The first five atom37 places (N, CA, C, CB, O) and aatype in JSON, in Angstrom:
{
  "aatype": [12, 0, 11, 13, 7, 1, 14, 11, 16, 6, 16, 15, 0, 19, 16, 10, 1, 10, 8, 19, 3, 19, 9, 5, 0, 9, 3, 3, 10, 1, 1, 11, 6, 16, 3, 19, 14, 16, 1, 14, 6, 12, 9, 1, 1, 9, 10, 0, 3, 17, 10, 6, 1, 11, 15, 5, 0, 6, 11],
  "atom_mask": [
    [1, 1, 1, 1, 1],
    [1, 1, 1, 1, 1],
    [1, 1, 1, 1, 1],
    [1, 1, 1, 1, 1],
    [1, 1, 1, 0, 1],
    [1, 1, 1, 1, 1],
    [1, 1, 1, 1, 1],
    [1, 1, 1, 1, 1],
    [1, 1, 1, 1, 1],
    [1, 1, 1, 1, 1],
    [1, 1, 1, 1, 1],
    [1, 1, 1, 1, 1],
    [1, 1, 1, 1, 1],
    [1, 1, 1, 1, 1],
    [1, 1, 1, 1, 1],
    [1, 1, 1, 1, 1],
    [1, 1, 1, 1, 1],
    [1, 1, 1, 1, 1],
    [1, 1, 1, 1, 1],
    [1, 1, 1, 1, 1],
    [1, 1, 1, 1, 1],
    [1, 1, 1, 1, 1],
    [1, 1, 1, 1, 1],
    [1, 1, 1, 1, 1],
    [1, 1, 1, 1, 1],
    [1, 1, 1, 1, 1],
    [1, 1, 1, 1, 1],
    [1, 1, 1, 1, 1],
    [1, 1, 1, 1, 1],
    [1, 1, 1, 1, 1],
    [1, 1, 1, 1, 1],
    [1, 1, 1, 1, 1],
    [1, 1, 1, 1, 1],
    [1, 1, 1, 1, 1],
    [1, 1, 1, 1, 1],
    [1, 1, 1, 1, 1],
    [1, 1, 1, 1, 1],
    [1, 1, 1, 1, 1],
    [1, 1, 1, 1, 1],
    [1, 1, 1, 1, 1],
    [1, 1, 1, 1, 1],
    [1, 1, 1, 1, 1],
    [1, 1, 1, 1, 1],
    [1, 1, 1, 1, 1],
    [1, 1, 1, 1, 1],
    [1, 1, 1, 1, 1],
    [1, 1, 1, 1, 1],
    [1, 1, 1, 1, 1],
    [1, 1, 1, 1, 1],
    [1, 1, 1, 1, 1],
    [1, 1, 1, 1, 1],
    [1, 1, 1, 1, 1],
    [1, 1, 1, 1, 1],
    [1, 1, 1, 1, 1],
    [1, 1, 1, 1, 1],
    [1, 1, 1, 1, 1],
    [1, 1, 1, 1, 1],
    [1, 1, 1, 1, 1],
    [1, 1, 1, 1, 1]
  ],
  "atom_positions": [
    [[174.61, 61.47, 129.73], [173.13, 60.84, 129.72], [172.73, 60.48, 131.34], [173.1, 59.29, 128.68], [173.58, 59.86, 131.98]],
    [[171.69, 60.79, 131.89], [171.43, 60.45, 133.3], [170.98, 59.19, 133.36], [170.52, 61.29, 133.97], [170.05, 58.97, 132.58]],
    [[171.34, 58.28, 134.03], [170.64, 57.24, 134.49], [169.55, 57.06, 134.98], [171.08, 56.85, 135.08], [169.24, 57.66, 136.01]],
    [[168.56, 56.08, 134.3], [167.33, 56.05, 135.09], [166.99, 54.72, 135.73], [166.2, 56.45, 134.24], [167.65, 53.72, 135.4]],
    [[165.97, 54.64, 136.66], [165.93, 53.7, 137.67], [166.04, 54.2, 138.89], [0.0, 0.0, 0.0], [165.94, 55.39, 139.22]],
    [[166.3, 52.97, 139.78], [166.25, 53.25, 141.39], [167.32, 54.05, 141.87], [166.32, 51.95, 142.24], [168.44, 53.58, 141.7]],
    [[167.23, 55.02, 142.35], [168.31, 56.14, 142.96], [169.36, 55.28, 144.15], [167.26, 57.6, 143.9], [169.04, 54.28, 144.79]],
    [[170.58, 55.94, 144.19], [171.5, 55.44, 145.3], [170.75, 54.9, 146.69], [172.49, 56.69, 145.68], [169.86, 55.52, 147.29]],
    [[171.18, 53.91, 146.98], [171.08, 53.53, 148.3], [171.03, 54.4, 149.42], [171.97, 52.83, 148.5], [170.32, 54.08, 150.37]],
    [[171.67, 55.41, 149.43], [171.62, 56.71, 150.56], [170.88, 57.69, 150.17], [172.93, 57.42, 150.87], [171.24, 58.84, 150.42]],
    [[169.71, 57.45, 149.49], [168.64, 58.25, 149.56], [167.25, 57.97, 150.11], [168.51, 58.59, 148.49], [166.96, 56.77, 150.15]],
    [[166.44, 58.75, 150.49], [165.24, 58.19, 151.08], [164.2, 59.27, 150.09], [165.17, 58.34, 153.04], [164.39, 60.38, 149.58]],
    [[162.98, 58.27, 150.11], [162.0, 58.82, 149.3], [161.21, 59.98, 149.9], [161.12, 57.78, 148.93], [160.78, 59.89, 151.05]],
    [[161.0, 61.21, 149.07], [159.89, 62.26, 150.09], [158.64, 62.61, 148.64], [161.03, 64.34, 150.91], [158.75, 62.87, 147.44]],
    [[157.55, 62.42, 149.56], [156.29, 62.56, 149.01], [155.82, 63.82, 149.05], [155.43, 61.77, 149.56], [155.82, 64.35, 150.16]],
    [[155.37, 64.51, 148.0], [154.56, 65.92, 148.29], [153.59, 66.21, 147.22], [155.56, 67.24, 148.39], [153.57, 65.59, 146.16]],
    [[152.88, 67.07, 147.48], [151.88, 67.74, 146.71], [152.48, 69.17, 146.33], [150.51, 67.84, 147.55], [153.18, 69.85, 147.07]],
    [[152.11, 69.47, 145.12], [152.59, 70.69, 144.51], [151.4, 71.13, 143.78], [153.87, 70.53, 143.59], [150.63, 70.37, 143.19]],
    [[151.31, 72.51, 143.87], [150.35, 73.46, 143.02], [150.29, 73.01, 141.74], [150.77, 74.93, 142.94], [151.39, 72.65, 141.32]],
    [[149.37, 72.9, 140.97], [149.54, 72.56, 139.52], [150.27, 73.79, 138.82], [148.06, 72.25, 138.82], [150.85, 73.56, 137.75]],
    [[150.28, 74.99, 139.32], [151.29, 76.15, 138.77], [152.59, 75.83, 138.85], [151.21, 77.44, 139.49], [153.34, 75.9, 137.88]],
    [[153.06, 75.34, 140.36], [154.27, 74.98, 140.35], [154.77, 74.03, 139.65], [154.54, 74.8, 141.29], [155.89, 74.08, 139.15]],
    [[153.96, 73.04, 139.55], [154.37, 71.7, 138.72], [154.54, 72.24, 136.98], [152.89, 70.29, 138.92], [155.33, 71.66, 136.24]],
    [[154.01, 72.97, 136.67], [153.99, 73.56, 135.5], [155.17, 74.51, 135.2], [152.79, 74.2, 135.42], [155.78, 74.5, 134.13]],
    [[155.48, 75.42, 136.34], [156.86, 76.04, 136.33], [157.82, 75.3, 136.26], [157.16, 76.74, 137.32], [158.74, 75.64, 135.51]],
    [[157.95, 74.02, 137.02], [158.98, 73.15, 137.01], [159.2, 72.4, 135.52], [158.69, 72.17, 138.13], [160.29, 72.29, 134.96]],
    [[158.06, 71.95, 135.08], [158.11, 71.31, 133.76], [158.74, 72.39, 132.63], [156.55, 70.81, 133.36], [159.6, 71.96, 131.86]],
    [[158.33, 73.68, 132.55], [158.91, 74.62, 131.72], [160.13, 74.86, 131.81], [158.41, 75.64, 131.79], [160.87, 75.05, 130.84]],
    [[160.58, 74.88, 133.44], [162.16, 74.87, 133.17], [163.14, 73.73, 132.79], [162.71, 75.28, 134.28], [164.23, 73.75, 132.21]],
    [[162.4, 72.74, 133.3], [163.19, 71.5, 132.51], [163.1, 71.18, 131.31], [162.97, 70.37, 132.91], [163.95, 70.43, 130.84]],
    [[162.21, 71.6, 130.63], [162.21, 71.73, 129.06], [163.39, 72.71, 128.44], [160.72, 72.33, 128.59], [163.92, 72.55, 127.34]],
    [[163.71, 73.86, 129.46], [164.97, 74.34, 128.68], [166.18, 74.06, 128.98], [165.07, 75.52, 128.62], [167.14, 74.76, 128.63]],
    [[166.27, 72.79, 129.82], [167.81, 72.33, 129.91], [168.04, 71.09, 128.62], [168.15, 71.56, 131.72], [167.22, 70.37, 128.05]],
    [[169.17, 71.21, 128.5], [169.43, 70.77, 127.17], [169.15, 69.2, 127.21], [170.95, 71.15, 126.7], [168.88, 68.57, 126.18]],
    [[169.25, 68.55, 128.59], [169.0, 67.05, 128.56], [167.91, 66.87, 129.1], [169.92, 66.19, 129.17], [167.78, 65.78, 129.64]],
    [[166.83, 67.78, 129.18], [165.35, 67.52, 129.48], [165.57, 66.59, 130.54], [164.37, 66.93, 128.24], [165.81, 65.42, 130.25]],
    [[165.53, 66.99, 131.8], [165.59, 65.72, 133.02], [164.34, 65.31, 133.41], [166.32, 66.12, 134.44], [163.41, 65.98, 132.95]],
    [[164.09, 64.47, 134.09], [162.65, 64.25, 134.7], [162.12, 65.08, 135.46], [162.51, 63.22, 135.4], [162.9, 66.01, 135.68]],
    [[161.01, 65.21, 136.05], [160.2, 66.05, 136.96], [161.29, 66.07, 138.27], [158.5, 65.33, 137.32], [161.84, 67.09, 138.68]],
    [[161.49, 64.63, 138.84], [162.08, 64.54, 140.19], [163.58, 65.09, 140.07], [162.03, 62.96, 140.75], [164.04, 65.78, 140.98]],
    [[164.23, 64.83, 139.11], [165.5, 65.42, 138.86], [165.83, 66.76, 138.87], [165.84, 65.09, 137.84], [166.8, 67.27, 139.44]],
    [[164.72, 67.49, 138.03], [164.53, 68.82, 137.92], [164.28, 69.37, 139.35], [163.41, 69.12, 136.94], [164.63, 70.53, 139.58]],
    [[163.72, 68.65, 140.3], [163.44, 69.28, 141.59], [164.61, 69.24, 142.41], [162.32, 68.63, 142.31], [164.85, 70.07, 143.29]],
    [[165.56, 67.96, 142.03], [166.57, 67.82, 142.8], [167.52, 68.99, 142.45], [167.12, 66.48, 142.66], [168.18, 69.54, 143.33]],
    [[167.59, 69.38, 141.05], [168.64, 70.27, 140.64], [168.3, 71.77, 141.39], [168.68, 70.34, 138.9], [169.15, 72.47, 141.94]],
    [[167.03, 72.03, 141.28], [166.39, 73.32, 141.97], [166.9, 73.31, 143.39], [164.69, 73.33, 141.98], [167.63, 74.26, 143.67]],
    [[166.64, 72.36, 144.42], [166.89, 72.15, 145.7], [168.42, 72.21, 145.89], [166.27, 70.89, 146.13], [168.87, 72.64, 146.95]],
    [[169.2, 71.82, 144.93], [170.78, 71.63, 145.24], [171.21, 73.04, 144.88], [171.66, 70.35, 144.28], [172.12, 73.49, 145.57]],
    [[170.7, 73.89, 143.86], [170.94, 75.02, 143.69], [170.56, 76.11, 144.63], [170.56, 75.16, 142.69], [171.37, 76.97, 144.98]],
    [[169.24, 76.06, 145.06], [168.93, 76.99, 146.15], [169.97, 76.62, 147.49], [167.24, 76.82, 146.55], [170.61, 77.57, 147.95]],
    [[170.13, 75.37, 148.07], [170.89, 74.92, 148.89], [172.54, 75.74, 148.89], [170.83, 73.44, 148.57], [173.0, 76.41, 149.82]],
    [[173.04, 75.51, 147.87], [174.41, 76.06, 147.6], [174.14, 77.56, 147.74], [175.05, 75.62, 146.08], [174.73, 78.13, 148.66]],
    [[173.31, 78.29, 146.94], [173.14, 79.58, 147.26], [172.82, 80.01, 148.52], [172.34, 80.02, 146.57], [173.24, 81.1, 148.87]],
    [[172.08, 79.28, 149.35], [171.82, 79.7, 150.7], [173.1, 79.63, 151.55], [170.71, 78.86, 151.31], [173.44, 80.52, 152.33]],
    [[173.81, 78.45, 151.34], [175.22, 78.15, 151.7], [176.29, 79.26, 151.67], [175.67, 77.14, 150.82], [177.05, 79.55, 152.6]],
    [[176.24, 79.82, 150.5], [177.21, 80.88, 150.1], [176.78, 82.21, 150.61], [177.36, 80.95, 148.59], [177.53, 83.17, 150.8]],
    [[175.43, 82.16, 150.82], [174.96, 83.59, 151.49], [175.53, 83.71, 153.11], [173.09, 83.67, 151.5], [175.9, 84.69, 153.76]],
    [[175.43, 82.37, 153.42], [175.59, 82.52, 155.27], [177.28, 82.69, 155.37], [174.94, 80.69, 156.39], [177.78, 82.81, 156.49]],
    [[178.08, 82.69, 154.22], [179.56, 83.02, 154.66], [179.7, 84.27, 154.74], [180.62, 82.58, 153.82], [180.78, 84.74, 155.07]]
  ]
}
């Protein structure tokens, strides 16, 4: 189970605005996860997945 609360100290806050359609798509995706992550956690997962794929494509 994911821990809630303050993230690790080696992180930095990023504030951004997203169109409501993008937020809805993120929410739809996170509800499909077995652990139903928070919206920020889902965004972290999406970014991590994208970065991994990008890294693999560049090899």
